[in-house]
Coordinates of C-alpha atoms in Angstrom, one line a residue:
M1 CA -33.5 -15.8 -32.2
E2 CA -31.3 -16.4 -29.2
E3 CA -27.6 -16.4 -29.9
I4 CA -25.9 -19.8 -29.2
I5 CA -22.6 -19.4 -27.3
D6 CA -19.8 -22.0 -28.0
R7 CA -18.4 -22.4 -24.5
A8 CA -15.4 -24.4 -25.9
I9 CA -14.1 -21.1 -27.3
A10 CA -12.5 -18.8 -24.7
P11 CA -13.7 -15.1 -24.8
D12 CA -11.5 -12.4 -26.1
I13 CA -9.2 -10.8 -23.6
H14 CA -8.9 -7.0 -23.8
N15 CA -6.4 -4.8 -22.1
M16 CA -7.8 -2.8 -19.3
G17 CA -8.2 0.9 -20.0
R18 CA -6.6 3.6 -17.8
L19 CA -8.2 3.7 -14.3
S20 CA -9.2 7.0 -12.9
F21 CA -9.8 7.4 -9.2
P22 CA -12.2 10.1 -8.0
E23 CA -11.0 12.0 -4.9
A24 CA -13.4 12.7 -2.0
E25 CA -14.2 16.2 -1.0
T26 CA -13.3 17.3 2.6
M27 CA -14.2 20.0 5.0
T28 CA -12.8 20.8 8.4
L29 CA -15.6 21.6 10.9
P30 CA -15.2 24.4 13.4
N31 CA -14.4 21.9 16.2
G32 CA -11.6 20.4 14.1
L33 CA -13.4 17.2 12.9
T34 CA -12.6 16.3 9.3
L35 CA -15.7 15.4 7.2
H36 CA -15.1 13.5 4.0
F37 CA -17.8 13.0 1.4
L38 CA -17.9 11.2 -1.9
S39 CA -21.1 10.8 -4.0
G40 CA -21.6 8.0 -6.6
G41 CA -23.6 5.0 -7.6
N42 CA -27.2 4.9 -8.8
A43 CA -28.9 3.4 -5.8
D44 CA -30.5 5.5 -3.0
V45 CA -28.2 4.1 -0.3
S46 CA -25.5 5.7 1.8
R47 CA -23.0 4.9 4.5
I48 CA -21.9 6.9 7.5
K49 CA -18.6 5.9 9.0
I50 CA -17.0 7.5 12.1
L51 CA -13.3 6.9 12.5
L52 CA -11.9 7.4 16.0
P53 CA -8.2 7.6 16.9
G54 CA -7.0 4.7 19.0
G55 CA -6.6 1.1 18.0
I56 CA -4.6 -2.0 18.9
A57 CA -1.4 0.0 19.5
E58 CA -3.0 2.6 21.8
S59 CA -5.0 0.2 23.9
P60 CA -4.2 0.7 27.6
R61 CA -4.2 -3.1 28.0
P62 CA -4.5 -5.8 25.4
K63 CA -7.9 -6.1 23.7
L64 CA -9.4 -3.3 25.8
L65 CA -10.2 -0.9 22.9
E66 CA -11.4 -3.8 20.7
I67 CA -13.9 -4.8 23.4
A68 CA -14.9 -1.2 23.8
N69 CA -15.6 -1.0 20.1
S70 CA -17.7 -4.2 20.3
L71 CA -19.8 -2.7 23.0
L72 CA -20.7 0.5 21.1
L73 CA -23.8 -1.2 19.7
E74 CA -24.8 -2.7 23.0
G75 CA -26.5 0.4 24.3
T76 CA -26.1 4.1 24.9
V77 CA -27.2 6.3 27.8
N78 CA -30.5 6.9 26.0
H79 CA -31.1 3.5 24.3
S80 CA -30.6 -0.1 25.4
G81 CA -28.8 -2.5 23.1
E82 CA -32.2 -4.1 22.2
Q83 CA -33.6 -0.7 21.3
L84 CA -30.6 0.1 19.1
S85 CA -31.0 -3.2 17.3
D86 CA -34.7 -2.6 16.8
I87 CA -34.2 0.9 15.4
I88 CA -31.4 -0.2 13.0
E89 CA -33.4 -3.2 11.8
H90 CA -36.7 -1.2 11.4
N91 CA -34.9 1.3 9.2
G92 CA -33.4 -1.3 7.0
A93 CA -29.8 -0.5 8.0
W94 CA -26.8 -2.6 9.0
T95 CA -23.7 -1.9 10.9
G96 CA -20.0 -2.7 11.1
I97 CA -17.2 -2.3 13.6
E98 CA -13.5 -2.2 12.7
T99 CA -10.3 -2.0 14.9
S100 CA -7.0 -1.3 13.1
T101 CA -3.5 -0.5 14.3
H102 CA -4.2 3.1 15.3
H103 CA -7.9 3.6 14.6
S104 CA -11.4 2.3 15.3
A105 CA -14.5 2.8 13.2
L106 CA -18.3 2.4 13.3
S107 CA -20.1 2.1 10.0
V108 CA -23.9 2.3 9.3
Y109 CA -25.2 1.5 5.9
C110 CA -28.7 2.8 5.3
L111 CA -31.3 3.8 2.7
N112 CA -31.3 7.5 1.9
S113 CA -34.8 7.7 3.1
T114 CA -33.7 6.7 6.6
Y115 CA -30.4 8.6 6.6
R116 CA -31.8 11.6 8.6
T117 CA -33.3 9.2 11.2
L118 CA -30.0 7.3 11.7
L119 CA -27.5 10.1 11.5
P120 CA -28.1 11.5 15.0
L121 CA -28.2 7.9 16.3
V122 CA -24.7 7.2 14.9
N123 CA -23.5 10.3 16.7
E124 CA -25.1 9.1 20.0
I125 CA -23.6 5.6 19.7
V126 CA -20.1 6.9 19.5
L127 CA -20.3 9.8 22.0
S128 CA -22.4 8.2 24.8
P129 CA -22.1 4.4 24.9
A130 CA -23.4 2.9 28.2
F131 CA -20.9 0.1 28.7
D132 CA -23.6 -1.7 30.6
P133 CA -22.1 -4.2 33.2
E134 CA -24.2 -7.1 32.0
A135 CA -23.4 -6.4 28.3
T136 CA -19.7 -5.9 29.2
S137 CA -19.6 -9.2 31.0
H138 CA -21.2 -11.0 28.1
V139 CA -18.8 -9.5 25.5
V140 CA -15.7 -10.2 27.7
R141 CA -16.7 -13.8 28.3
N142 CA -17.2 -14.3 24.5
E143 CA -13.9 -12.8 23.7
A144 CA -12.1 -14.9 26.4
A145 CA -13.8 -18.0 25.0
R146 CA -12.7 -17.1 21.4
L147 CA -9.1 -16.5 22.7
E148 CA -9.1 -19.9 24.4
V149 CA -10.1 -21.5 21.0
D150 CA -7.4 -19.5 19.2
H151 CA -4.8 -20.7 21.6
H152 CA -5.2 -24.2 20.2
K153 CA -4.7 -23.1 16.5
V154 CA -1.3 -23.6 15.2
L155 CA -1.2 -20.7 12.8
Y156 CA -2.4 -18.3 15.5
R157 CA 0.3 -19.5 17.9
A158 CA 3.0 -19.2 15.2
G159 CA 1.8 -15.7 14.5
C160 CA 2.1 -14.7 18.2
A161 CA 5.5 -16.2 18.4
M162 CA 6.6 -14.4 15.2
R163 CA 5.5 -11.0 16.6
N164 CA 7.5 -11.6 19.8
L165 CA 10.5 -12.5 17.7
I166 CA 10.4 -9.7 15.2
Y167 CA 8.7 -6.8 17.0
G168 CA 9.9 -7.7 20.5
P169 CA 7.9 -9.0 23.5
E170 CA 7.1 -5.6 24.9
H171 CA 5.8 -4.1 21.6
P172 CA 2.1 -3.2 21.7
L173 CA 1.4 -5.3 18.6
S174 CA 2.9 -8.4 20.3
A175 CA 0.7 -8.2 23.4
V176 CA -1.7 -11.2 23.8
P177 CA -3.8 -11.4 27.0
S178 CA -4.8 -14.6 28.7
P179 CA -8.5 -15.3 29.1
E180 CA -8.1 -14.7 32.8
E181 CA -6.6 -11.2 32.1
L182 CA -9.6 -10.4 29.8
M183 CA -12.0 -11.2 32.6
G184 CA -10.5 -8.4 34.7
I185 CA -11.8 -5.7 32.2
T186 CA -14.5 -3.5 33.8
P187 CA -17.0 -1.1 32.4
E188 CA -15.1 1.8 34.1
M189 CA -11.9 0.8 32.2
L190 CA -13.8 0.7 28.9
A191 CA -15.5 4.1 29.5
E192 CA -12.2 5.8 30.4
A193 CA -10.3 4.4 27.4
H194 CA -13.1 5.2 25.0
N195 CA -13.9 8.7 26.3
A196 CA -10.2 9.7 26.1
R197 CA -10.3 9.5 22.3
L198 CA -13.4 11.7 21.6
D199 CA -11.6 14.9 20.8
P200 CA -13.1 15.9 17.4
S201 CA -9.7 17.2 16.1
G202 CA -8.6 13.5 15.8
M203 CA -11.9 12.2 14.4
H204 CA -12.9 11.7 10.8
V205 CA -16.3 11.1 9.4
Y206 CA -16.7 9.5 5.9
I207 CA -20.1 9.9 4.1
S208 CA -20.5 8.0 0.9
G209 CA -23.2 6.8 -1.5
L210 CA -25.7 8.7 -3.6
L211 CA -25.5 12.0 -1.6
S212 CA -27.3 15.3 -1.8
D213 CA -26.1 18.6 -0.6
S214 CA -28.6 18.5 2.3
M215 CA -27.3 15.1 3.5
I216 CA -23.8 16.6 3.7
N217 CA -24.9 19.7 5.4
E218 CA -26.9 17.7 8.0
A219 CA -23.8 15.6 8.8
A220 CA -21.7 18.8 9.1
G221 CA -24.3 20.3 11.5
I222 CA -24.5 17.2 13.8
F223 CA -20.8 16.4 14.0
S224 CA -19.7 20.1 14.4
A225 CA -21.5 20.0 17.8
I226 CA -19.1 17.4 19.3
P227 CA -17.3 19.3 22.1
S228 CA -13.5 19.5 22.2
H229 CA -11.5 17.4 24.7
N230 CA -7.8 16.9 25.2
P231 CA -6.1 15.9 22.0
Y232 CA -5.5 12.1 21.6
P233 CA -1.9 11.4 20.6
L234 CA -1.0 8.7 18.1
P235 CA 2.8 8.2 18.5
P236 CA 4.5 6.4 15.7
L237 CA 5.3 2.8 16.1
R238 CA 9.0 1.9 16.5
F239 CA 10.4 -1.5 15.5
P240 CA 13.8 -3.1 16.2
E241 CA 16.5 -2.9 13.5
H242 CA 17.4 -6.4 12.4
T243 CA 20.7 -7.3 10.7
S244 CA 20.1 -11.0 10.9
G245 CA 17.1 -13.4 11.2
G246 CA 15.9 -15.8 13.8
K247 CA 13.9 -18.8 14.5
T248 CA 11.4 -20.0 17.2
H249 CA 9.1 -23.0 17.7
V250 CA 6.0 -23.4 19.8
D251 CA 5.5 -27.0 20.9
M252 CA 1.9 -28.2 20.5
P253 CA 2.2 -32.0 20.8
D254 CA -1.5 -32.8 20.2
S255 CA -1.7 -30.8 16.9
L256 CA -2.3 -32.6 13.6
Q257 CA -0.7 -29.8 11.6
S258 CA 2.1 -27.2 11.9
G259 CA 1.6 -23.5 11.5
V260 CA 4.4 -21.8 9.6
K261 CA 5.1 -18.0 9.6
L262 CA 8.0 -16.4 7.8
M263 CA 8.9 -12.7 7.9
I264 CA 11.5 -10.4 6.4
P265 CA 11.9 -6.8 7.5
A266 CA 11.3 -4.4 4.7
I267 CA 10.5 -0.7 3.8
G268 CA 7.6 1.4 4.9
R269 CA 4.8 3.0 2.8
N270 CA 6.6 6.3 2.3
H271 CA 9.5 4.6 0.5
P272 CA 9.4 5.0 -3.3
D273 CA 10.0 1.3 -3.8
Y274 CA 7.0 0.3 -1.7
V275 CA 4.5 -0.1 -4.5
P276 CA 6.8 -2.2 -6.8
L277 CA 7.8 -4.3 -3.8
R278 CA 4.2 -4.9 -3.0
I279 CA 3.7 -6.2 -6.6
A280 CA 6.7 -8.4 -6.2
T281 CA 5.2 -9.8 -3.1
V282 CA 2.0 -10.5 -5.0
A283 CA 4.1 -12.4 -7.5
L284 CA 5.6 -14.5 -4.7
G285 CA 2.4 -15.4 -2.9
G286 CA -0.4 -12.8 -3.3
Y287 CA -2.8 -14.6 -5.7
F288 CA -3.8 -18.0 -6.7
G289 CA -1.3 -18.3 -9.5
S290 CA 1.7 -17.1 -7.4
R291 CA 5.1 -18.8 -7.3
L292 CA 4.4 -20.2 -3.8
M293 CA 1.0 -21.6 -4.7
L294 CA 2.2 -23.2 -7.9
N295 CA 5.2 -24.8 -6.2
I296 CA 4.1 -25.7 -2.7
R297 CA 0.4 -26.4 -3.3
E298 CA 0.0 -27.4 -6.9
E299 CA 3.3 -29.2 -7.6
K300 CA 4.4 -30.5 -4.1
G301 CA 1.0 -30.8 -2.5
L302 CA 2.4 -29.7 0.9
T303 CA -0.5 -27.4 1.8
Y304 CA -4.0 -26.3 0.9
G305 CA -2.9 -22.7 0.7
I306 CA 0.1 -20.4 1.2
T307 CA 0.1 -16.6 1.1
A308 CA 2.5 -13.7 1.1
S309 CA 1.7 -10.1 1.8
L310 CA 3.5 -6.9 2.5
I311 CA 2.6 -5.4 5.9
G312 CA 3.2 -1.6 5.6
Y313 CA 3.6 1.0 8.3
R314 CA 4.7 4.6 7.8
H315 CA 8.4 4.0 8.1
S316 CA 8.7 0.2 8.3
G317 CA 7.4 -2.8 6.6
F318 CA 7.5 -6.6 6.7
I319 CA 7.1 -9.3 4.1
S320 CA 5.0 -12.0 5.7
I321 CA 4.4 -15.6 4.5
S322 CA 1.8 -17.9 6.2
S323 CA 0.9 -21.5 5.7
Q324 CA -0.1 -24.8 7.4
T325 CA 1.2 -28.2 6.6
D326 CA 1.7 -31.7 8.0
P327 CA 4.4 -31.7 10.8
S328 CA 6.5 -34.1 8.7
T329 CA 6.7 -31.6 5.8
A330 CA 7.2 -28.3 7.7
D331 CA 10.9 -28.2 7.0
L332 CA 10.4 -29.0 3.3
L333 CA 7.8 -26.3 3.0
I334 CA 10.2 -23.8 4.5
S335 CA 13.1 -24.8 2.3
E336 CA 10.9 -24.7 -0.8
T337 CA 9.7 -21.2 0.2
I338 CA 13.2 -20.0 0.5
A339 CA 14.1 -21.5 -2.8
E340 CA 11.2 -19.6 -4.5
I341 CA 12.3 -16.4 -2.8
E342 CA 15.8 -16.8 -4.2
R343 CA 14.5 -17.8 -7.6
M344 CA 12.6 -14.6 -7.9
K345 CA 15.9 -12.7 -7.9
N346 CA 16.7 -14.1 -11.4
P347 CA 15.0 -12.0 -14.2
D348 CA 15.3 -15.0 -16.5
S349 CA 12.9 -17.0 -14.3
Y350 CA 9.9 -14.9 -15.4
T351 CA 7.9 -15.7 -18.5
A352 CA 6.1 -13.0 -20.4
D353 CA 2.9 -14.7 -19.5
E354 CA 3.6 -14.6 -15.8
V355 CA 4.5 -10.9 -15.9
N356 CA 1.3 -10.2 -17.9
R357 CA -0.8 -12.3 -15.5
I358 CA 0.5 -10.4 -12.4
S359 CA -0.1 -7.0 -14.1
R360 CA -3.7 -8.0 -15.0
F361 CA -4.3 -9.2 -11.4
V362 CA -3.1 -6.0 -9.8
L363 CA -5.2 -3.9 -12.3
S364 CA -8.3 -6.0 -11.7
E365 CA -7.9 -5.5 -8.0
L366 CA -7.6 -1.8 -8.5
A367 CA -10.7 -1.9 -10.8
G368 CA -12.5 -3.6 -7.9
V369 CA -11.8 -0.6 -5.7
L370 CA -13.7 1.6 -8.1
D371 CA -16.8 -0.7 -8.0
T372 CA -18.9 1.2 -5.4
P373 CA -18.7 4.6 -3.6
F374 CA -18.1 2.6 -0.4
S375 CA -15.1 0.7 -1.7
R376 CA -13.7 4.0 -3.1
M377 CA -14.1 5.7 0.2
D378 CA -12.5 2.7 2.0
F379 CA -9.4 3.2 -0.2
L380 CA -9.3 6.9 0.6
Q381 CA -9.6 6.1 4.3
T382 CA -6.2 4.3 4.1
Q383 CA -4.6 7.7 3.8
V384 CA -5.4 8.1 7.5
T385 CA -5.4 4.6 8.8
A386 CA -2.4 3.2 6.9
S387 CA -0.5 6.4 6.0
T388 CA -0.8 5.7 2.3
P389 CA 0.7 8.6 0.3
A390 CA -1.2 10.9 -1.9
G391 CA -1.6 9.4 -5.4
Y392 CA -1.3 5.9 -4.1
F393 CA -3.9 4.5 -6.5
A394 CA -2.2 6.0 -9.5
M395 CA 1.2 4.7 -8.3
Q396 CA -0.1 1.2 -8.3
D397 CA -1.9 1.6 -11.7
N398 CA 1.4 2.9 -13.3
A399 CA 3.6 0.3 -11.7
A400 CA 1.3 -2.5 -12.9
R401 CA 1.2 -1.2 -16.5
Q402 CA 5.0 -0.8 -16.6
L403 CA 5.8 -4.2 -14.9
T404 CA 8.8 -6.1 -16.2
S405 CA 10.7 -9.2 -15.2
E406 CA 13.7 -6.9 -14.4
M407 CA 11.5 -4.8 -12.0
L408 CA 10.3 -7.9 -10.2
A409 CA 13.8 -9.4 -9.9
S410 CA 15.2 -6.0 -8.8
M411 CA 12.7 -5.8 -5.9
A412 CA 13.4 -9.4 -4.9
E413 CA 17.2 -8.8 -5.0
K414 CA 16.9 -5.6 -2.9
Y415 CA 14.4 -6.7 -0.3
F416 CA 13.9 -10.5 -0.3
D417 CA 16.9 -10.8 2.1
T418 CA 16.9 -14.3 3.4
D419 CA 19.8 -13.5 5.7
R420 CA 17.2 -11.5 7.7
L421 CA 14.5 -14.2 7.4
F422 CA 12.6 -14.9 10.6
I423 CA 10.8 -18.3 11.0
A424 CA 8.2 -19.2 13.6
T425 CA 6.5 -22.6 13.7
A426 CA 3.9 -24.1 15.9
G427 CA 3.0 -27.8 16.2
K428 CA 4.6 -31.1 16.9

């Protein structure tokens, strides 16, 4: 007889057990390329990801490397873009392209039965893209059109203004090209910028899924044949030191809303307080039950959503808050946000339920990382792409389990420095 569930009774809540993160194995190939491999799951699927040095910060001109990455799947010297698409689709695979601050990545998800067919194709896509003039023109026009649309979005314009304010107008992360500047990008520029980063000593290959020894050995054989080039440097990013804040506004008289960005300079990922500060930022605005959401969305009704996050670089970090609101309530949203930031410095403002809720949220996010071999490998990849320290997963697990109101208030007191608050708005 089927059991009848009384949905008026909430299910029991259990504490989450200790989370254990499996490390990937690595090997350095004779040409200097680093091969990472992690086997797991129970489905005969796998993913091949090639990580190249060079991202937004290293682009010779704004958007150049992002466009180069977009063109990797538009044809090689041996296969047209249409042929590549047909091969990938015929083999039941799908692809992804990523561009981060210092790196670019091509991912191919496939069945294990087609892995051996697609592995050399992945190598070809990265090493010998065609940068066909017609495909280049098409991608550049699309990117210019997207940039033109973004130019009319208040939150995008506020974000651009904020980066100029806090990073400086000459910083590589502040650069925003005009659509006309994008149209000046040529296949020759793309080929030169892409080929400069193909030295294998700066490349990483991540193989994950239900792997066999032969799959790993075949990857090692193919990628060890990549010839050496000149090393591709990744100089560390430098940011201005700020002792006080600032404010700027972008006038958009036809906009129906205002974009609001707030940022506070903070610590980098290598600082021992980075993990507890990240959790304090979650408490401020990193989940649906956060302080900012409860006040500014639920109680005041000023916005549909407001978020806070900790942007981390190796030696620097920034607490970032983003929202949109009616132009008439932008000042109120900012003042209420500042009030919530200051309130977090009082340990008596936290209830036991709130602390427990934040702890469970962080732990559930960490548990989600363990869900698939692909998500686990993505987390491990951040050691290269985001300079996360060794043991970063365990640090977060321990901090979430030991969370107290005193810890949250201490992080807010030390780092939520409203005297160094930067405010950028865009709208009427």
